[in-house]
Amino acid sequence: MKAKTADKIATGFIYAISGIVALILFAMLSFILVRGVPHLSWHFLTSPARAFEAGGGVGVQLFNSFYLLILAMVISFPIALGAAIYLNEYAKKNYFTAIVRTAIEILSSLPSVVVGLFGFLLFVVQFKLGFSILSGAIALTLFNLPLLTRSIETSLAQIPDLQREAGSALGLSRWETVLHVILPAAVPSIVTGVVLSAGRVFGEAAALIYTAGQSAPALNFGDWNPFNISSPLNPMRPAETLAVHIWKINSEGIMPDVNAVSAGASAVLIIVVLLFNFSARKLGMKLYKKLTSS
Amino acid sequence: MTNPNFEFKPASDFIREDAPERYIYNMDADKHEIAISTHDLQVFYGDNLALSEGDLEFERYKITSLIGASGSGKSTFLRSLNRMNDDVATVNGQIMYRGVDINTKNIDVYEMRRHIGMVFQRPNPFAKSIYDNITFALTQRGNYTKEQLDEIVETSLKQAALWDQVKDELNKSALALSGGQAQRLVIARALALKPDILLLDEPSSALDPISSAQVEDTLIELKNQYTIIIVTHNMQQAARISDYTAFFHLGKVIEYDLTRKIFTRPKVALTNDYISGNFG
Ligand SMILES: Nc1ncnc2c1ncn2[C@@H]1O[C@H](COP(=O)(O)OP(=O)(O)OP(=O)(O)O)[C@@H](O)[C@H]1O
Ligand SMILES: [Mg+2]
């Protein structure tokens, strides 16, 4: 009887807490969406920002965000994958791997503004890369790498050792087992982790303010030669992203419709991040189904 | 004793090219009735001696059971035979297989494990189709035509008594199989490599009685072509299927004899205590 009552109280308590968390999230999201969605239009999503008059959009910033995201992912994914495979499949428990693990842990808890400042001093100033896509992509990589490594490592660790034993009992080398047995089985959860981290990178501002810069020069979307200064692909141009734009206009925006632009941009950011999150789970589940029942 | 239908893969397969000459294999070993034997086998986990005085000979085309209480070293012994313990333990002593000591650096362990296959307690099919589970390890090393692979899949599934149940859904994921079916698929997968010896560590203890009986029947069928060494906690199983039984206690082999003798007239009191359920 007593155990039952305690159980009921505990369960109720847990429900209440989960409810509160869900409620806060829901309130926040609906606040941003209700405020922002009315300002969204094709024009807003595609036209460049205006500094002094009303009617500007976030087209360039949106493009910059995706471009930086893709670059950062292209750089960080292979490194994170390699590191995770090493740590989970090969590393013996010794002094060296303990240091690597601690380093990753520290890196992943580093505030992103610190990563941004480091990127500013080293890449922007020292290496003279300037405020550029390249500096921003490197900073994002530093920010993303430890988290992505750990997420992939967790995905690999979830594959039971039985699978590794099965591989070696069949005379497969460790590498053959990793490549053909462990990785394919881990793909769904790796993909989920990658997409989730993409959402995090997409919304990152602090690491980019002093690396990719706070200006978004107009782009010529007809010119895809990366060596031309107005080409969207040019990696050496400054590139304010959507998240940085929101931060910037809220602190020093002087256009007359600054509130509308800010609300709209926030809504776009949130919608994209939500899309990433939902598609991560969907994609992971779909891949898992495909793998387990072909 | 030898089976005229069985073709041995050359032992030179698993001897590394840089091995000294005494490793070049001795033809007579194939005619020998002993499939594999251990001499002074000792296994340490760190400083902890888990197995000692391991001297056993396993007769070809027989089933040998390893029995004993939990922690007595049965798995440790079995896993040493195909060097599955290399990463976690120090294994001293000789393991003679076809005239060659396979417990040395001169052995290509990956190739050797294709001669000495292993099946574990929990079924561990790959997250691949039934067909790919069987062909995967083969195609990693050799070139086979589709027809050859089809035939190997069919033969090994038939040997493992699974063919009739899955022949129409070979492209289905192996993860959708029941526990008993998965375990028989894993046996088929090991058989596809045409091993010489099959090691099984409690292969049916995670299965329901019906699946367990099916696995037992499978093993009895396989005995004509394979030397089988099986760890089991199930005394009835050991008595039913095995020709020889070794009783392990505290990391030592206490008694090793014909199964019939072990279960009717054991020579050591401890063995009698164990098989009559007084401990363990
Ligand atoms: N990977 C390992 N690391 C350290 N010690 C181990 C390891 N595996 C087994 N041991 C120890 O070695 C001894 C023998 O274990 P083993 O697994 O061989 O017993 P077993 O006879 O197979 O038991 P069970 O019937 O429970 O499977 C035990 O004392 C066990 O704790
Ligand atoms: Mg065991």
Coordinates of C-alpha atoms and ligand atoms in Angstrom, one line a residue:
Chain A
M1 CA 0.0 0.0 0.0
K2 CA 2.7 2.4 1.1
A3 CA 4.9 1.5 -1.9
K4 CA 2.0 2.1 -4.2
T5 CA 1.3 5.5 -2.8
A6 CA 4.9 6.5 -3.1
D7 CA 4.9 5.2 -6.6
K8 CA 1.9 7.3 -7.5
I9 CA 3.4 10.5 -6.0
A10 CA 6.6 10.0 -7.8
T11 CA 4.9 9.3 -11.1
G12 CA 2.7 12.3 -10.7
F13 CA 5.8 14.4 -9.9
I14 CA 7.6 13.2 -13.0
Y15 CA 4.6 13.8 -15.2
A16 CA 4.2 17.4 -13.8
I17 CA 7.9 18.2 -14.5
S18 CA 7.8 16.8 -18.0
G19 CA 4.6 18.8 -18.5
I20 CA 6.2 22.0 -17.4
V21 CA 9.2 21.5 -19.7
A22 CA 6.9 20.7 -22.7
L23 CA 4.8 23.8 -21.8
I24 CA 7.7 26.1 -21.7
L25 CA 9.0 24.9 -25.0
F26 CA 5.6 25.1 -26.6
A27 CA 5.0 28.7 -25.2
M28 CA 8.4 29.8 -26.5
L29 CA 7.9 28.3 -30.0
S30 CA 4.4 29.7 -30.4
F31 CA 5.5 33.1 -29.2
I32 CA 8.2 33.2 -31.8
L33 CA 6.1 31.7 -34.6
V34 CA 3.0 33.8 -33.9
R35 CA 5.1 37.0 -33.9
G36 CA 7.2 36.1 -36.9
V37 CA 5.2 34.0 -39.4
P38 CA 2.9 36.9 -40.5
H39 CA 6.0 38.7 -41.8
L40 CA 7.2 35.8 -43.9
S41 CA 6.8 36.0 -47.7
W42 CA 8.7 34.9 -50.7
H43 CA 10.1 38.4 -51.0
F44 CA 11.3 38.3 -47.4
L45 CA 13.1 35.0 -47.8
T46 CA 14.8 35.9 -51.1
S47 CA 15.7 39.6 -51.1
P48 CA 18.8 41.2 -49.5
A49 CA 18.6 43.1 -46.2
R50 CA 18.2 46.8 -46.1
A51 CA 20.1 48.9 -43.5
F52 CA 18.0 52.1 -43.6
E53 CA 14.7 51.6 -45.2
A54 CA 11.8 49.1 -44.7
G55 CA 11.1 46.1 -46.9
G56 CA 14.4 44.3 -46.6
G57 CA 14.7 40.5 -46.5
V58 CA 17.0 37.8 -45.2
G59 CA 17.8 36.0 -48.5
V60 CA 21.6 36.5 -48.4
Q61 CA 21.8 35.6 -44.7
L62 CA 19.7 32.5 -45.3
F63 CA 22.0 31.4 -48.2
N64 CA 25.1 32.2 -46.0
S65 CA 23.8 30.1 -43.2
F66 CA 23.3 27.0 -45.4
Y67 CA 26.6 27.5 -47.2
L68 CA 28.5 27.7 -44.0
L69 CA 26.6 24.8 -42.6
I70 CA 27.5 22.6 -45.6
L71 CA 31.1 23.7 -45.5
A72 CA 31.4 23.1 -41.8
M73 CA 29.8 19.7 -42.1
V74 CA 31.9 18.7 -45.0
I75 CA 35.0 19.5 -43.0
S76 CA 33.9 18.1 -39.6
F77 CA 32.1 14.9 -40.6
P78 CA 35.1 12.9 -41.9
I79 CA 37.3 14.0 -39.0
A80 CA 34.6 13.3 -36.5
L81 CA 33.9 9.9 -38.1
G82 CA 37.6 8.9 -38.1
A83 CA 38.1 10.0 -34.5
A84 CA 34.9 8.2 -33.3
I85 CA 35.9 5.0 -35.1
Y86 CA 39.4 5.2 -33.6
L87 CA 38.1 5.9 -30.1
N88 CA 35.3 3.4 -30.1
E89 CA 36.8 0.5 -32.1
Y90 CA 40.6 0.7 -31.8
A91 CA 41.7 2.8 -28.8
K92 CA 42.9 0.8 -25.9
K93 CA 42.4 2.2 -22.4
N94 CA 45.6 4.0 -21.8
Y95 CA 47.0 7.4 -21.0
F96 CA 46.9 8.7 -24.5
T97 CA 43.3 7.9 -25.2
A98 CA 42.3 9.3 -21.8
I99 CA 43.9 12.6 -22.8
V100 CA 42.1 12.5 -26.2
R101 CA 38.8 11.9 -24.5
T102 CA 39.3 14.6 -21.9
A103 CA 40.3 17.0 -24.7
I104 CA 37.1 16.3 -26.6
E105 CA 35.1 16.7 -23.4
I106 CA 36.7 20.1 -22.7
L107 CA 36.3 21.2 -26.3
S108 CA 32.7 20.3 -26.3
S109 CA 31.9 22.3 -23.2
L110 CA 33.8 25.3 -24.4
P111 CA 31.4 28.3 -24.8
S112 CA 31.0 29.0 -28.5
V113 CA 31.9 32.7 -28.0
V114 CA 35.3 31.5 -26.9
V115 CA 35.6 29.4 -30.0
G116 CA 34.6 32.5 -32.0
L117 CA 37.3 34.7 -30.4
F118 CA 39.9 32.0 -30.9
G119 CA 38.9 31.8 -34.5
F120 CA 39.1 35.6 -34.8
L121 CA 42.6 35.8 -33.3
L122 CA 44.0 32.9 -35.1
F123 CA 42.4 32.7 -38.5
V124 CA 41.0 36.2 -39.1
V125 CA 44.0 38.1 -37.7
Q126 CA 47.0 35.8 -37.6
F127 CA 46.4 33.8 -40.8
K128 CA 44.9 36.9 -42.5
L129 CA 41.8 35.1 -43.7
G130 CA 39.7 38.1 -42.7
F131 CA 36.1 38.0 -41.9
S132 CA 35.2 35.3 -44.3
I133 CA 33.2 32.1 -45.0
L134 CA 36.4 30.2 -44.6
S135 CA 37.2 31.6 -41.1
G136 CA 33.6 31.0 -40.1
A137 CA 33.6 27.4 -41.4
I138 CA 36.7 26.6 -39.5
A139 CA 35.3 28.1 -36.3
L140 CA 32.1 26.2 -36.8
T141 CA 34.1 23.0 -37.3
L142 CA 35.9 23.6 -34.0
F143 CA 32.6 24.1 -32.4
N144 CA 30.9 21.1 -34.0
L145 CA 33.8 18.6 -34.0
P146 CA 33.8 17.5 -30.4
L147 CA 30.0 17.2 -30.2
L148 CA 29.8 15.3 -33.5
T149 CA 32.6 13.0 -32.5
R150 CA 30.9 12.1 -29.3
S151 CA 27.6 11.6 -31.0
I152 CA 29.1 9.3 -33.6
E153 CA 31.0 7.5 -30.9
T154 CA 27.8 6.9 -29.0
S155 CA 26.1 5.5 -32.2
L156 CA 29.0 3.1 -32.6
A157 CA 29.0 2.1 -29.0
Q158 CA 25.3 1.2 -29.2
I159 CA 26.1 -1.6 -31.7
P160 CA 26.5 -4.6 -29.4
D161 CA 29.9 -6.3 -29.1
L162 CA 28.2 -9.5 -30.3
Q163 CA 28.4 -8.0 -33.8
R164 CA 32.2 -7.5 -33.5
E165 CA 32.6 -11.0 -32.2
A166 CA 30.5 -12.3 -35.1
G167 CA 32.9 -10.5 -37.5
S168 CA 36.1 -11.8 -36.0
A169 CA 34.7 -15.4 -35.6
L170 CA 34.2 -15.3 -39.3
G171 CA 37.8 -14.4 -40.0
L172 CA 37.1 -10.8 -40.8
S173 CA 39.7 -8.3 -39.8
R174 CA 38.7 -5.6 -37.4
W175 CA 38.6 -3.0 -40.2
E176 CA 36.4 -5.2 -42.4
T177 CA 34.1 -5.7 -39.5
V178 CA 33.9 -1.9 -38.7
L179 CA 33.5 -1.0 -42.4
H180 CA 30.9 -3.6 -43.4
V181 CA 29.2 -4.6 -40.2
I182 CA 29.4 -1.9 -37.5
L183 CA 29.1 1.2 -39.7
P184 CA 26.1 0.1 -41.7
A185 CA 24.3 -0.9 -38.5
A186 CA 25.1 2.4 -37.0
V187 CA 24.1 4.5 -40.0
P188 CA 20.6 5.4 -38.8
S189 CA 21.8 6.7 -35.5
I190 CA 24.8 8.5 -37.1
V191 CA 22.5 10.2 -39.6
T192 CA 20.2 11.3 -36.8
G193 CA 23.2 12.7 -34.9
V194 CA 24.6 14.5 -37.9
V195 CA 21.3 16.2 -38.8
L196 CA 20.7 17.2 -35.1
S197 CA 24.2 18.8 -35.0
A198 CA 23.4 20.5 -38.3
G199 CA 20.5 22.1 -36.5
R200 CA 22.8 23.3 -33.8
V201 CA 25.4 24.6 -36.2
F202 CA 22.7 26.4 -38.2
G203 CA 21.5 28.4 -35.2
E204 CA 25.0 29.2 -34.0
A205 CA 25.8 32.9 -33.7
A206 CA 28.5 33.6 -31.2
A207 CA 31.2 31.5 -33.0
L208 CA 30.5 33.4 -36.2
I209 CA 30.2 37.1 -35.2
Y210 CA 34.0 37.6 -35.3
T211 CA 34.9 35.0 -37.9
A212 CA 32.3 35.0 -40.7
G213 CA 31.6 38.7 -39.9
Q214 CA 28.6 40.8 -39.5
S215 CA 28.1 42.1 -43.0
A216 CA 26.3 40.5 -45.9
P217 CA 27.4 42.1 -49.2
A218 CA 24.9 41.7 -52.0
L219 CA 25.5 38.5 -54.0
N220 CA 25.1 38.0 -57.7
F221 CA 23.3 34.7 -57.9
G222 CA 24.1 34.4 -61.5
D223 CA 27.8 34.1 -60.9
W224 CA 28.9 30.7 -59.5
N225 CA 32.6 31.2 -60.0
P226 CA 34.1 31.0 -56.5
F227 CA 36.9 33.3 -57.4
N228 CA 34.7 36.3 -58.2
I229 CA 34.1 38.6 -55.3
S230 CA 30.3 38.8 -55.6
S231 CA 29.9 35.1 -56.3
P232 CA 27.8 33.3 -53.6
L233 CA 30.4 30.6 -53.5
N234 CA 33.4 32.8 -52.9
P235 CA 34.9 31.5 -49.6
M236 CA 36.8 34.7 -48.8
R237 CA 33.8 37.0 -48.6
P238 CA 32.3 38.1 -45.3
A239 CA 29.1 36.3 -44.6
E240 CA 26.6 37.3 -42.0
T241 CA 24.3 34.4 -41.2
L242 CA 20.7 34.4 -40.2
A243 CA 21.5 33.9 -36.5
V244 CA 24.1 36.6 -36.5
H245 CA 21.7 38.9 -38.4
I246 CA 19.1 38.5 -35.7
W247 CA 21.6 39.3 -33.0
K248 CA 22.9 42.3 -35.0
I249 CA 19.6 44.0 -35.9
N250 CA 18.4 43.5 -32.3
S251 CA 21.4 45.3 -30.9
E252 CA 21.9 48.0 -33.6
G253 CA 19.3 47.8 -36.3
I254 CA 18.0 51.1 -37.5
M255 CA 15.7 50.2 -40.3
P256 CA 12.1 51.3 -39.5
D257 CA 10.7 47.8 -39.7
V258 CA 13.4 46.3 -37.5
N259 CA 10.9 44.5 -35.2
A260 CA 9.2 42.9 -38.1
V261 CA 12.5 41.8 -39.7
S262 CA 13.7 40.5 -36.4
A263 CA 10.5 38.5 -35.7
G264 CA 10.5 37.1 -39.2
A265 CA 14.1 36.1 -39.2
S266 CA 13.7 34.4 -35.8
A267 CA 10.7 32.5 -37.1
V268 CA 12.7 31.4 -40.2
L269 CA 15.6 30.2 -37.9
I270 CA 13.3 28.3 -35.6
I271 CA 11.4 26.7 -38.5
V272 CA 14.6 25.5 -40.1
V273 CA 16.0 24.1 -36.8
L274 CA 12.7 22.4 -36.1
L275 CA 12.7 20.9 -39.6
F276 CA 16.2 19.6 -38.9
N277 CA 15.1 18.0 -35.7
F278 CA 12.0 16.3 -37.1
S279 CA 13.7 15.1 -40.2
A280 CA 16.6 13.8 -38.1
R281 CA 14.2 11.4 -36.3
K282 CA 12.2 10.6 -39.4
L283 CA 15.3 9.9 -41.5
G284 CA 16.9 7.8 -38.7
M285 CA 13.8 5.7 -38.3
K286 CA 13.3 5.3 -42.0
L287 CA 16.9 4.1 -42.5
Y288 CA 16.6 1.8 -39.6
K289 CA 13.4 0.2 -41.1
K290 CA 15.1 -0.1 -44.4
L291 CA 18.1 -1.8 -42.8
T292 CA 16.1 -4.2 -40.7
S293 CA 13.5 -5.2 -43.3
S294 CA 14.6 -5.0 -46.9
Chain B
M1 CA 37.3 -42.1 -39.0
T2 CA 38.0 -39.7 -41.8
N3 CA 35.2 -38.7 -44.0
P4 CA 36.0 -39.4 -47.7
N5 CA 33.7 -36.6 -48.9
F6 CA 35.3 -33.9 -47.0
E7 CA 38.0 -31.9 -48.7
F8 CA 40.5 -30.2 -46.4
K9 CA 41.5 -26.6 -47.1
P10 CA 45.3 -26.5 -47.2
A11 CA 46.8 -25.7 -43.8
S12 CA 49.2 -23.4 -45.6
D13 CA 46.3 -21.0 -45.8
F14 CA 46.6 -20.0 -42.2
I15 CA 50.4 -20.0 -41.9
R16 CA 51.9 -16.6 -42.4
E17 CA 54.3 -16.2 -45.3
D18 CA 57.1 -15.0 -43.1
A19 CA 56.9 -18.1 -40.8
P20 CA 60.0 -20.2 -40.2
E21 CA 60.2 -23.5 -42.1
R22 CA 59.2 -25.8 -39.3
Y23 CA 55.7 -24.3 -39.8
I24 CA 55.4 -25.8 -43.2
Y25 CA 52.7 -28.2 -42.7
N26 CA 53.0 -31.9 -42.2
M27 CA 50.8 -34.0 -44.5
D28 CA 50.2 -36.8 -42.0
A29 CA 48.4 -34.5 -39.7
D30 CA 45.3 -34.7 -41.8
K31 CA 45.1 -38.5 -41.4
H32 CA 45.3 -38.1 -37.7
E33 CA 42.2 -38.8 -35.7
I34 CA 42.7 -35.9 -33.5
A35 CA 41.3 -32.7 -34.9
I36 CA 42.7 -30.3 -32.4
S37 CA 44.6 -30.6 -29.1
T38 CA 45.9 -28.4 -26.4
H39 CA 49.0 -28.8 -24.4
D40 CA 49.7 -27.0 -21.1
L41 CA 47.2 -24.4 -21.9
Q42 CA 47.2 -21.5 -19.5
V43 CA 45.0 -18.4 -19.7
F44 CA 45.5 -15.2 -17.7
Y45 CA 43.1 -12.3 -17.5
G46 CA 45.6 -9.7 -16.3
D47 CA 47.1 -11.4 -13.3
N48 CA 44.2 -13.7 -12.7
L49 CA 44.9 -17.3 -13.8
A50 CA 41.5 -18.4 -15.3
L51 CA 42.6 -21.7 -16.8
S52 CA 45.6 -24.0 -16.2
E53 CA 46.7 -27.5 -17.0
G54 CA 44.6 -27.4 -20.2
D55 CA 45.5 -30.7 -21.9
L56 CA 42.8 -32.0 -24.1
E57 CA 42.5 -33.8 -27.4
F58 CA 39.4 -33.6 -29.5
E59 CA 38.6 -36.5 -31.8
R60 CA 37.7 -35.7 -35.4
Y61 CA 34.0 -36.0 -36.4
K62 CA 32.8 -36.3 -32.8
I63 CA 30.9 -33.9 -30.6
T64 CA 32.7 -33.0 -27.3
S65 CA 30.8 -31.2 -24.5
L66 CA 32.5 -29.0 -22.1
I67 CA 30.6 -28.9 -18.8
G68 CA 31.1 -27.3 -15.4
A69 CA 29.8 -24.6 -13.1
S70 CA 29.7 -21.0 -14.0
G71 CA 33.1 -19.4 -14.0
S72 CA 34.9 -22.7 -14.3
G73 CA 36.7 -21.6 -17.4
K74 CA 34.7 -23.4 -20.2
S75 CA 34.3 -20.3 -22.4
T76 CA 37.8 -19.2 -21.6
F77 CA 39.1 -22.5 -22.9
L78 CA 36.8 -22.6 -26.0
R79 CA 37.6 -19.0 -27.0
S80 CA 41.3 -19.7 -26.8
L81 CA 41.0 -22.5 -29.4
N82 CA 40.4 -20.0 -32.2
R83 CA 42.3 -17.2 -30.6
M84 CA 39.1 -15.1 -29.8
N85 CA 40.7 -14.2 -26.5
D86 CA 43.8 -12.6 -28.0
D87 CA 42.8 -9.1 -27.2
V88 CA 41.6 -9.7 -23.6
A89 CA 43.8 -12.5 -22.2
T90 CA 47.3 -14.0 -22.3
V91 CA 47.2 -17.5 -23.6
N92 CA 50.2 -19.7 -23.0
G93 CA 50.8 -23.2 -24.2
Q94 CA 50.3 -25.1 -27.4
I95 CA 47.2 -25.5 -29.5
M96 CA 48.0 -28.1 -32.1
Y97 CA 45.8 -28.1 -35.2
R98 CA 46.8 -30.2 -38.2
G99 CA 50.4 -30.5 -37.1
V100 CA 50.8 -26.8 -36.5
D101 CA 50.9 -24.9 -33.2
I102 CA 48.3 -22.2 -33.9
N103 CA 49.0 -20.3 -30.7
T104 CA 51.9 -18.4 -32.2
K105 CA 52.7 -15.3 -34.1
N106 CA 53.2 -17.3 -37.3
I107 CA 49.5 -17.9 -37.7
D108 CA 47.2 -15.7 -39.7
V109 CA 44.4 -15.7 -37.2
Y110 CA 41.8 -14.4 -39.6
E111 CA 42.4 -17.2 -42.0
M112 CA 42.7 -19.8 -39.2
R113 CA 39.2 -18.8 -37.9
R114 CA 37.8 -19.8 -41.3
H115 CA 39.0 -23.3 -40.4
I116 CA 37.8 -23.1 -36.8
G117 CA 34.5 -21.4 -36.7
M118 CA 32.6 -20.2 -33.7
V119 CA 28.9 -19.7 -32.6
F120 CA 28.0 -17.8 -29.5
Q121 CA 25.3 -18.0 -26.9
R122 CA 23.3 -15.1 -28.1
P123 CA 22.4 -15.2 -31.8
N124 CA 24.3 -12.4 -33.5
P125 CA 23.2 -12.1 -37.1
F126 CA 24.3 -9.0 -39.0
A127 CA 21.9 -6.2 -39.8
K128 CA 21.8 -7.5 -43.4
S129 CA 19.6 -9.8 -45.4
I130 CA 19.6 -13.6 -44.7
Y131 CA 21.4 -14.1 -48.0
D132 CA 24.1 -11.5 -47.3
N133 CA 24.6 -12.8 -43.8
I134 CA 25.8 -16.1 -45.3
T135 CA 27.7 -14.8 -48.3
F136 CA 29.3 -11.7 -46.7
A137 CA 32.5 -13.3 -45.2
L138 CA 33.0 -15.3 -48.3
T139 CA 32.8 -12.5 -50.8
Q140 CA 35.2 -10.4 -48.7
R141 CA 38.0 -12.8 -49.6
G142 CA 37.2 -14.6 -52.7
N143 CA 35.4 -14.3 -56.1
Y144 CA 32.3 -16.3 -56.5
T145 CA 29.7 -16.3 -59.2
K146 CA 26.1 -15.7 -58.3
E147 CA 25.4 -19.4 -58.9
Q148 CA 28.1 -20.5 -56.6
L149 CA 26.9 -18.2 -53.9
D150 CA 23.3 -19.4 -54.4
E151 CA 24.4 -22.9 -54.0
I152 CA 26.4 -22.2 -50.9
V153 CA 23.5 -20.4 -49.3
E154 CA 21.2 -23.2 -50.0
T155 CA 23.6 -25.9 -48.8
S156 CA 24.5 -24.2 -45.6
L157 CA 20.9 -23.3 -44.8
K158 CA 19.9 -26.9 -45.4
Q159 CA 22.7 -28.1 -43.2
A160 CA 21.4 -25.8 -40.4
A161 CA 17.8 -27.0 -41.0
L162 CA 16.6 -23.5 -41.8
W163 CA 16.2 -23.7 -45.6
D164 CA 12.6 -24.7 -45.7
Q165 CA 11.6 -21.8 -43.4
V166 CA 13.4 -19.0 -45.2
K167 CA 13.9 -20.1 -48.8
D168 CA 11.3 -17.7 -50.1
E169 CA 12.5 -14.7 -48.2
L170 CA 16.3 -14.8 -48.5
N171 CA 16.3 -11.0 -49.0
K172 CA 14.5 -10.3 -45.8
S173 CA 16.5 -8.8 -43.0
A174 CA 18.0 -11.4 -40.7
L175 CA 17.0 -9.2 -37.7
A176 CA 13.4 -10.2 -38.4
L177 CA 14.1 -13.9 -37.6
S178 CA 13.0 -15.6 -34.3
G179 CA 15.8 -16.4 -31.8
G180 CA 15.9 -20.1 -32.8
Q181 CA 16.0 -19.2 -36.5
A182 CA 18.6 -16.6 -36.0
Q183 CA 20.8 -19.0 -34.1
R184 CA 20.5 -21.5 -37.0
L185 CA 21.3 -18.8 -39.5
V186 CA 24.4 -18.0 -37.5
I187 CA 25.3 -21.7 -37.7
A188 CA 24.7 -21.7 -41.4
R189 CA 26.8 -18.6 -41.7
A190 CA 29.7 -20.3 -40.0
L191 CA 29.2 -23.5 -42.1
A192 CA 29.3 -21.5 -45.3
L193 CA 33.0 -21.0 -44.8
K194 CA 33.4 -24.8 -44.8
P195 CA 35.2 -24.9 -41.5
D196 CA 36.9 -28.0 -40.1
I197 CA 36.0 -27.5 -36.5
L198 CA 32.9 -25.8 -35.1
L199 CA 33.1 -24.3 -31.6
L200 CA 29.8 -23.5 -29.9
D201 CA 29.4 -21.6 -26.6
E202 CA 26.1 -22.4 -25.1
P203 CA 24.4 -22.1 -28.5
S204 CA 20.9 -23.0 -27.3
S205 CA 20.8 -21.7 -23.8
A206 CA 19.0 -18.5 -24.9
L207 CA 16.4 -20.4 -26.9
D208 CA 13.1 -21.9 -26.1
P209 CA 12.9 -25.7 -25.8
I210 CA 11.6 -26.3 -29.3
S211 CA 14.3 -24.1 -31.0
S212 CA 16.8 -25.7 -28.7
A213 CA 15.9 -29.1 -29.8
Q214 CA 16.1 -28.0 -33.4
V215 CA 19.7 -26.8 -32.9
E216 CA 20.6 -30.0 -31.2
D217 CA 19.2 -32.0 -34.2
T218 CA 21.2 -29.8 -36.5
L219 CA 24.4 -30.5 -34.5
I220 CA 23.9 -34.2 -34.6
E221 CA 23.4 -34.0 -38.4
L222 CA 26.6 -32.0 -38.8
K223 CA 28.7 -34.5 -36.9
N224 CA 29.5 -36.5 -40.0
Q225 CA 31.4 -33.6 -41.5
Y226 CA 32.6 -31.4 -38.7
T227 CA 34.4 -31.8 -35.4
I228 CA 32.2 -30.1 -32.8
I229 CA 33.1 -28.7 -29.4
I230 CA 30.2 -27.3 -27.4
V231 CA 29.9 -25.7 -24.1
T232 CA 26.7 -26.4 -22.3
H233 CA 25.0 -26.1 -18.9
N234 CA 22.4 -28.5 -19.9
M235 CA 23.3 -32.0 -18.7
Q236 CA 20.6 -33.7 -20.8
Q237 CA 21.9 -31.9 -23.8
A238 CA 25.5 -33.0 -23.2
A239 CA 24.3 -36.6 -22.6
R240 CA 22.1 -36.6 -25.7
I241 CA 24.4 -35.2 -28.3
S242 CA 28.0 -35.6 -27.3
D243 CA 30.4 -38.4 -27.7
Y244 CA 33.0 -37.1 -25.2
T245 CA 32.6 -34.8 -22.2
A246 CA 35.1 -32.7 -20.3
F247 CA 34.3 -31.5 -16.8
F248 CA 35.8 -28.2 -15.8
H249 CA 36.2 -27.0 -12.3
L250 CA 37.9 -23.8 -11.0
G251 CA 39.9 -23.4 -14.2
K252 CA 41.0 -27.0 -14.5
V253 CA 39.9 -30.1 -16.4
I254 CA 38.9 -32.5 -13.7
E255 CA 37.7 -35.4 -15.9
Y256 CA 37.6 -36.1 -19.6
D257 CA 36.1 -39.3 -21.0
L258 CA 33.4 -40.8 -23.1
T259 CA 30.1 -39.1 -22.3
R260 CA 28.6 -42.4 -21.5
K261 CA 31.2 -43.0 -18.8
I262 CA 31.1 -39.5 -17.4
F263 CA 27.4 -39.7 -16.9
T264 CA 27.2 -43.3 -15.6
R265 CA 30.5 -44.1 -13.9
P266 CA 32.5 -40.9 -13.3
K267 CA 35.9 -41.6 -11.8
V268 CA 36.1 -38.4 -9.8
A269 CA 33.7 -37.7 -6.9
L270 CA 33.6 -34.0 -7.9
T271 CA 32.3 -34.9 -11.4
N272 CA 29.6 -37.0 -9.8
D273 CA 28.6 -34.2 -7.5
Y274 CA 28.3 -31.9 -10.4
I275 CA 26.3 -34.0 -12.8
S276 CA 23.9 -35.1 -10.0
G277 CA 23.3 -31.4 -9.3
N278 CA 24.9 -31.2 -5.9
F279 CA 26.6 -27.9 -6.8
G280 CA 27.0 -25.4 -9.7
Ligands
LIG1 N1 37.1 -10.9 -20.3 C1 37.4 -11.3 -19.0 N2 38.2 -10.5 -18.2 C2 38.5 -10.9 -17.0 N3 38.1 -12.0 -16.4 C3 37.4 -12.9 -17.1 C4 37.0 -12.5 -18.5 N4 36.2 -13.6 -18.9 C5 36.2 -14.5 -17.9 N5 36.9 -14.1 -16.9 C6 37.1 -14.8 -15.6 O1 37.6 -16.1 -15.9 C7 37.0 -17.1 -15.2 C8 36.4 -18.1 -16.1 O2 35.3 -17.5 -16.8 P1 34.6 -18.2 -18.0 O3 33.8 -17.2 -18.7 O4 35.6 -19.0 -18.9 O5 33.7 -19.3 -17.3 P2 32.5 -20.2 -17.9 O6 32.9 -21.6 -17.4 O7 32.4 -20.0 -19.3 O8 31.3 -19.7 -17.1 P3 29.8 -19.6 -17.6 O9 29.2 -21.0 -17.4 O10 29.2 -18.7 -16.6 O11 29.8 -19.1 -19.0 C9 35.9 -16.4 -14.3 O12 36.5 -16.3 -13.0 C10 35.7 -15.1 -15.0 O13 35.4 -14.1 -14.0
MG2 MG 30.8 -19.2 -20.6

